[in-house]
Structures are given as C-alpha cells and as structure tokens.
PDB file of C-alpha atoms in Angstrom:
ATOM      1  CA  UNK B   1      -5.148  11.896 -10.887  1.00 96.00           C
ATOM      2  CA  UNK B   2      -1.532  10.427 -10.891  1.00 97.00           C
ATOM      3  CA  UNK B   3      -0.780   6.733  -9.886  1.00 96.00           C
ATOM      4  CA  UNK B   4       2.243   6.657  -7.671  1.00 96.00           C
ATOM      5  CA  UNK B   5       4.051   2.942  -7.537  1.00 96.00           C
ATOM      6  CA  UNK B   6       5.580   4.343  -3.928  1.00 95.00           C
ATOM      7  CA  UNK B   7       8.393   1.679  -3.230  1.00 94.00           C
ATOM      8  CA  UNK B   8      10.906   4.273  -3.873  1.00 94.00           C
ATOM      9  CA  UNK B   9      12.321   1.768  -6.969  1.00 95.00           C
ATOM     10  CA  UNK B  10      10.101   2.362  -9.765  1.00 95.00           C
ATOM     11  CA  UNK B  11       9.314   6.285  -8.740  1.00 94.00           C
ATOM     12  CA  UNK B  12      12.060   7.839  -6.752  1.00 95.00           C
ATOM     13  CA  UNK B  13      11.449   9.575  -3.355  1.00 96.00           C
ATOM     14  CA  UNK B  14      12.204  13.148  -4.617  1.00 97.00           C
ATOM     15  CA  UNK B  15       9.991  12.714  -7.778  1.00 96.00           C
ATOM     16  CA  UNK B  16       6.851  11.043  -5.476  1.00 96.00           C
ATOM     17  CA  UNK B  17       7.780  14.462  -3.456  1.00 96.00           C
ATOM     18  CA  UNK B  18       7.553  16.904  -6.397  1.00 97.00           C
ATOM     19  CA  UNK B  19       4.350  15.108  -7.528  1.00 97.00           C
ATOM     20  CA  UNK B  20       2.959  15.011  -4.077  1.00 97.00           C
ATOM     21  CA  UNK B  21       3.523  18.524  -3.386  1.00 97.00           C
ATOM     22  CA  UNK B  22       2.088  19.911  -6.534  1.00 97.00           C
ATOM     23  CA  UNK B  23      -1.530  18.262  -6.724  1.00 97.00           C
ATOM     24  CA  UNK B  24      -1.997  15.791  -3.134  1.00 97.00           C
ATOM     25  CA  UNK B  25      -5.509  15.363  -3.962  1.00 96.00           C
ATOM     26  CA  UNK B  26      -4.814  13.864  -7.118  1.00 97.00           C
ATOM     27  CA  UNK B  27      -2.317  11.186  -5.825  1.00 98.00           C
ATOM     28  CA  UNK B  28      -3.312   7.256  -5.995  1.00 97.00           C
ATOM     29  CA  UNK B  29      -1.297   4.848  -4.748  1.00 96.00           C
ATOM     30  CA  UNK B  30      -0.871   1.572  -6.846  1.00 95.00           C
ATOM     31  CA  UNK B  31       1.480  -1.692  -5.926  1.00 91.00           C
ATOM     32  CA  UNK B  32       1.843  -3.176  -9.304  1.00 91.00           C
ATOM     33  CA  UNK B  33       2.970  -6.264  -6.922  1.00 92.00           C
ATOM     34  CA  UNK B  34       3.318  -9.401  -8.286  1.00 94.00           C
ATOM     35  CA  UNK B  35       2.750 -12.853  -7.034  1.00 93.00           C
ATOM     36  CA  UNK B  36       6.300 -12.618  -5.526  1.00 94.00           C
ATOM     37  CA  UNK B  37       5.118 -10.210  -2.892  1.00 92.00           C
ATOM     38  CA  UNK B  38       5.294 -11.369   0.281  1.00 89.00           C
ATOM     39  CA  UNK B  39       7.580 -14.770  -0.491  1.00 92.00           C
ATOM     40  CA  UNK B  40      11.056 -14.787   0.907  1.00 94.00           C
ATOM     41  CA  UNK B  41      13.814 -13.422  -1.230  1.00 96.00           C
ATOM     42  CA  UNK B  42      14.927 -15.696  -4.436  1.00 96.00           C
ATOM     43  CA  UNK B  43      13.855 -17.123  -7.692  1.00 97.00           C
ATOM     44  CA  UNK B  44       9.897 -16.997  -8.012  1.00 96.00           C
ATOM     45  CA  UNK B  45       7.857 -17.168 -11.635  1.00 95.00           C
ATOM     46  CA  UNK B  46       6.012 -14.941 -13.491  1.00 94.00           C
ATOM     47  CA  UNK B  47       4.025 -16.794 -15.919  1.00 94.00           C
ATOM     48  CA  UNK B  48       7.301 -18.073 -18.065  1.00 95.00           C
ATOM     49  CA  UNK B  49       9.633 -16.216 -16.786  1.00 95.00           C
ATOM     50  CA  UNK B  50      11.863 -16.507 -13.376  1.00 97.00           C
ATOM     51  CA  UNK B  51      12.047 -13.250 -11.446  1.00 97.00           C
ATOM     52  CA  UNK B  52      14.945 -12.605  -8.824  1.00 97.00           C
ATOM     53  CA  UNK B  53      13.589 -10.848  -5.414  1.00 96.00           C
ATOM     54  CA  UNK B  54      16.019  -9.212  -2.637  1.00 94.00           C
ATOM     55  CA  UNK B  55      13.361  -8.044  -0.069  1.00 89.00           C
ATOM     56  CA  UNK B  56      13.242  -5.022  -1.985  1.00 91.00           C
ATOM     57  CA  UNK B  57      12.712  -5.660  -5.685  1.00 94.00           C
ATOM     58  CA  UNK B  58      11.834  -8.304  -8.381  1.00 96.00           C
ATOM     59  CA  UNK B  59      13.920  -8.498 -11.689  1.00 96.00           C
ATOM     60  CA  UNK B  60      13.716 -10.935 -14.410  1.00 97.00           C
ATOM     61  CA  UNK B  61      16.742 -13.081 -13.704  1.00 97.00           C
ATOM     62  CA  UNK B  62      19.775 -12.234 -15.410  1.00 96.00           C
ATOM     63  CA  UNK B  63      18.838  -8.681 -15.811  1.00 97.00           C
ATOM     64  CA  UNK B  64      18.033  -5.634 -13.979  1.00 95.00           C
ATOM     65  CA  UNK B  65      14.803  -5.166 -15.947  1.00 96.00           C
ATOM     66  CA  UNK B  66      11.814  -4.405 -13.128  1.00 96.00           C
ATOM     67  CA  UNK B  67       9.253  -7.582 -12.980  1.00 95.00           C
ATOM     68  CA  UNK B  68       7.357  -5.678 -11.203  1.00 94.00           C
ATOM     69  CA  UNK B  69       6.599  -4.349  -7.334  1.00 95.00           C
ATOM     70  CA  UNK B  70       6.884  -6.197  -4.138  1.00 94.00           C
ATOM     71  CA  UNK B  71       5.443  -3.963  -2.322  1.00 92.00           C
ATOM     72  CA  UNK B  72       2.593  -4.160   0.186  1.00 89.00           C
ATOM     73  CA  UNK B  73      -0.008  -1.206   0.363  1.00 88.00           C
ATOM     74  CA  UNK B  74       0.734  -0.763   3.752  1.00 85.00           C
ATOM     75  CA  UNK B  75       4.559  -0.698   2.997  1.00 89.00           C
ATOM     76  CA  UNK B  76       3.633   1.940   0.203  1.00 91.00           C
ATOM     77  CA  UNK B  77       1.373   3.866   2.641  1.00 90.00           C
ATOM     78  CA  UNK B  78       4.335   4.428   5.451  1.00 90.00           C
ATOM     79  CA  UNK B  79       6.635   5.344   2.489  1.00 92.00           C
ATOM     80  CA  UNK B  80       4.185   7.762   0.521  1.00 94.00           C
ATOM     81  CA  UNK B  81       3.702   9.600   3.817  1.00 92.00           C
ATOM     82  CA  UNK B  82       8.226   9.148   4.846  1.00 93.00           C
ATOM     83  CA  UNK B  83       9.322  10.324   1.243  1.00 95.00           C
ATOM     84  CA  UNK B  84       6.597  13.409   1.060  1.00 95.00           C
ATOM     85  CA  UNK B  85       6.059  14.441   4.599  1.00 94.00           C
ATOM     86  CA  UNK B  86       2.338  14.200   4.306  1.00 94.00           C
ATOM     87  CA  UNK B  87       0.760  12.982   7.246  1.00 90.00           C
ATOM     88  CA  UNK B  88      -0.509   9.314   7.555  1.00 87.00           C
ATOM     89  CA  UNK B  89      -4.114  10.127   7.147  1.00 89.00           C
ATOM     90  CA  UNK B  90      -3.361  11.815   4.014  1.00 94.00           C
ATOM     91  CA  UNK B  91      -1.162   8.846   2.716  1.00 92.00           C
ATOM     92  CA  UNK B  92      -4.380   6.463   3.722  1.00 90.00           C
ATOM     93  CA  UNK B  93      -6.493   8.315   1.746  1.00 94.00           C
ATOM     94  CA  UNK B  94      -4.422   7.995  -1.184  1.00 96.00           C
ATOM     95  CA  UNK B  95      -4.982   4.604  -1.255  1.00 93.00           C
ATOM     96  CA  UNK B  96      -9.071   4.779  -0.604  1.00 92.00           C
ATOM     97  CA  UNK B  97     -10.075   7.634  -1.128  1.00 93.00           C
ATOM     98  CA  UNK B  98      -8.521   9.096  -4.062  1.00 96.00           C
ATOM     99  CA  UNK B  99      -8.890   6.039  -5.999  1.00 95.00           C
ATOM    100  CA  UNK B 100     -12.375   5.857  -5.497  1.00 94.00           C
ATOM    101  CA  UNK B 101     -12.701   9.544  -6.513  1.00 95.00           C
ATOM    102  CA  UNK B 102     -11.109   8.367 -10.060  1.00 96.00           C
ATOM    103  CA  UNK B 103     -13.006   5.604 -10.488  1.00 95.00           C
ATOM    104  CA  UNK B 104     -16.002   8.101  -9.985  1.00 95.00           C
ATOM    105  CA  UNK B 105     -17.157   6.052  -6.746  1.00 93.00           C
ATOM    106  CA  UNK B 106     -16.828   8.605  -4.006  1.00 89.00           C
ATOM    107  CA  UNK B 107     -19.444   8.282  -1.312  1.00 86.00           C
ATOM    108  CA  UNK B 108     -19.901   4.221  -2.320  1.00 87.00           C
ATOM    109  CA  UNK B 109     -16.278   3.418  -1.622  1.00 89.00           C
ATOM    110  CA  UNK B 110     -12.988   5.159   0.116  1.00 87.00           C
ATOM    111  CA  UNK B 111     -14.236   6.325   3.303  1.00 85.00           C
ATOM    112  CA  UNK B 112     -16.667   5.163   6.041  1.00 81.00           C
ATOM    113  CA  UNK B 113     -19.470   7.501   5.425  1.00 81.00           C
ATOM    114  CA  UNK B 114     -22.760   6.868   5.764  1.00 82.00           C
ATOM    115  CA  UNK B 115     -24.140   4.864   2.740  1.00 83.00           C
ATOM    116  CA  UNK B 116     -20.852   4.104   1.836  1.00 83.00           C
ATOM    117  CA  UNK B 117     -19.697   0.423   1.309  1.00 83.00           C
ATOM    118  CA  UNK B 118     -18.583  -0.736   5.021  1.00 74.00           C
ATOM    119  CA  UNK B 119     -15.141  -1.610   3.241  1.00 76.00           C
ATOM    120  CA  UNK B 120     -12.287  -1.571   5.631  1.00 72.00           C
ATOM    121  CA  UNK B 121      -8.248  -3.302   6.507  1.00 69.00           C
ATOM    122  CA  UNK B 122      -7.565  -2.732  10.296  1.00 64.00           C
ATOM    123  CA  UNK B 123      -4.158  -2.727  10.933  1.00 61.00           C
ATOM    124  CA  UNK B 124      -2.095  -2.246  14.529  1.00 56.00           C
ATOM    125  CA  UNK B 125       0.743  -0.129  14.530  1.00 54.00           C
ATOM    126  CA  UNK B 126       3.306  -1.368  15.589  1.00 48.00           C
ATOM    127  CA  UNK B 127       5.258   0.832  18.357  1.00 47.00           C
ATOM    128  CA  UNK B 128       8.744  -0.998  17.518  1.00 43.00           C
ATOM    129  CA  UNK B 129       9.995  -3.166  14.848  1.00 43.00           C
ATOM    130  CA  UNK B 130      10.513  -6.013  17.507  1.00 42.00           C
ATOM    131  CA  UNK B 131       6.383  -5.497  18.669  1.00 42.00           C
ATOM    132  CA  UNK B 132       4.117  -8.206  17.292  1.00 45.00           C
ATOM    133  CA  UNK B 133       3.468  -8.107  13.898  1.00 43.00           C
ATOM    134  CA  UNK B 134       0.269  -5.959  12.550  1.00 49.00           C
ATOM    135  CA  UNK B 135      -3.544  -7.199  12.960  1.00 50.00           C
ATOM    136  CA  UNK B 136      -4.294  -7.247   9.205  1.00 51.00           C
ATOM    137  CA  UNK B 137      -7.858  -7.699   8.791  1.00 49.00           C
ATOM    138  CA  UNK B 138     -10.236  -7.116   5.658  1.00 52.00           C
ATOM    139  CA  UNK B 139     -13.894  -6.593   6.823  1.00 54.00           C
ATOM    140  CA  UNK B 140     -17.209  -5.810   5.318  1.00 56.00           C
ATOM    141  CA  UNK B 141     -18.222  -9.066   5.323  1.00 52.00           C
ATOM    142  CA  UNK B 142     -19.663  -9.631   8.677  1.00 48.00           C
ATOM    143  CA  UNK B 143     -16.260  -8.749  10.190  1.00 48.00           C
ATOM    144  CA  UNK B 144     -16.694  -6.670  13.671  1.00 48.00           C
ATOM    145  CA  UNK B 145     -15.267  -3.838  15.912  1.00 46.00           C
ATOM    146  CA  UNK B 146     -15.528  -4.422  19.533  1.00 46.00           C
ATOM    147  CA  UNK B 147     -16.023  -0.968  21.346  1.00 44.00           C
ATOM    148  CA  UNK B 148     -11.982  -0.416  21.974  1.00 48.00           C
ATOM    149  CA  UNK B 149     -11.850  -0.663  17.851  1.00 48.00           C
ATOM    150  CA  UNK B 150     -10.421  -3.907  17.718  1.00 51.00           C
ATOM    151  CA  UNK B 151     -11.648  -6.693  15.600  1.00 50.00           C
ATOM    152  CA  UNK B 152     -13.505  -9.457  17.218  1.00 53.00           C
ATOM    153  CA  UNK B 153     -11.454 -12.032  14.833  1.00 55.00           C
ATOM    154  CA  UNK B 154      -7.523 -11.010  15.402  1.00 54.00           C
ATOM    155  CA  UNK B 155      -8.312  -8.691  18.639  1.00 51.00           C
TER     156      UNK B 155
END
C-alpha cells in the first residue's frame, strides 16, 4: 500500500499517475488536512505557528514550507480519479476500501457488505458548479436512506 496526499501540491499529478497505474489496488488516499481546511483563505494557526492559505494550500507564513493539506476527501477523490483516469468508483474505494484492507479490516469496514460496519458519507453530485452545494452526510448512527437513496436528514 502507498498513501497518496492527492491535492496535486504535495504529490504531483503525473507522479499520483505513475503510482496509480503501476499497483491501483494498493493506493490510499490520505488528506493530511489541517484545521485550516475548510476556513476562507488567510492567516489561520497551527499550534504556535501562523499558516498562510490561498484556497489551494497552507504555508507557514513567511515561507513556502507546506503546513500541511487543505484538502477535503471528496476534493481528493474527484482529483485522484481527474489526474489518473481511473474511474470514480475506483477513486472511492481508495479512500474506503483500500485503507481498510491496510489496516487489515476488510469485510468490518470499506464497503457495505453484509456484516460490515454500516459506515457511510452520502454525497450529491453536483451537475454544475452553480447547482446547490453537495448533501454531505455521515451515517451509521441511526442515519437513514429513503427508497430513492436519499437521506431522510438532508434529502
């Protein structure tokens, strides 16, 4: 297994292609996101230091020294499967179920098998960048599907 911080800073599209192409199974997506992610761009902290964000990266101010990711999964998800070519099942299950399969807990987490862990983020795609924003939901905690697949809380 290979961890794969896919926000095209810290590992370059070609290079999350190479890996990609030579072992798929094996990749796992990570965000090493900070607490930055998310916040509009400009100065945030990490612990003692200040860290600079543009939308697209954190550095600690002054420098151009990484802070870490801003990325969201689902931001790394679209871009795993946009830099590689893989298709967007196969860039979902780089961030379930390969990482479960590493962490040795296939068949109790990173898929919705039977006996699995009822673990699951619904989110809408969007059809346009001016559509609502995504239903983001984390269930399997008493969260349900209504029989059209959406979730009874967001709809």
């Amino acid at each position: 297994f290979y961890g794969v911080i896919a926000d095209g800073i810290h590992t370059a599209p070609e290079s999350m292609e190479i890996a990609y192409s030579t072992h798929p199974d094996g990749c796992v997506l990570v965000t090493d996101a900070i607490g930055a992610m998310g916040l509009p761009p400009g100065e945030h902290h990490l612990g003692t230091m200040t860290v600079c964000t543009d939308g697209r990266q954190a550095t600690i101010k002054g420098t151009d020294t990484l802070a870490g990711s801003i990325v969201r999964m689902d931001e790394s998800v679209g871009n795993l499967a946009r830099f590689t070519g893989c298709s967007l099942v196969e860039a979902l299950e780089a961030a379930s179920r390969h990482p479960a399969a590493c962490l040795g807990l296939q068949g109790v987490k990173g898929s919705l098998a039977v006996g699995a862990d009822a673990d699951f983020v619904m989110v809408r795609v969007a059809q346009s960048p001016a559509a609502d924003p995504p239903c983001e939901h984390v269930g399997g905690g008493g969260a349900q599907l209504d029989f059209a697949g959406r979730c009874t809380e967001c709809g």
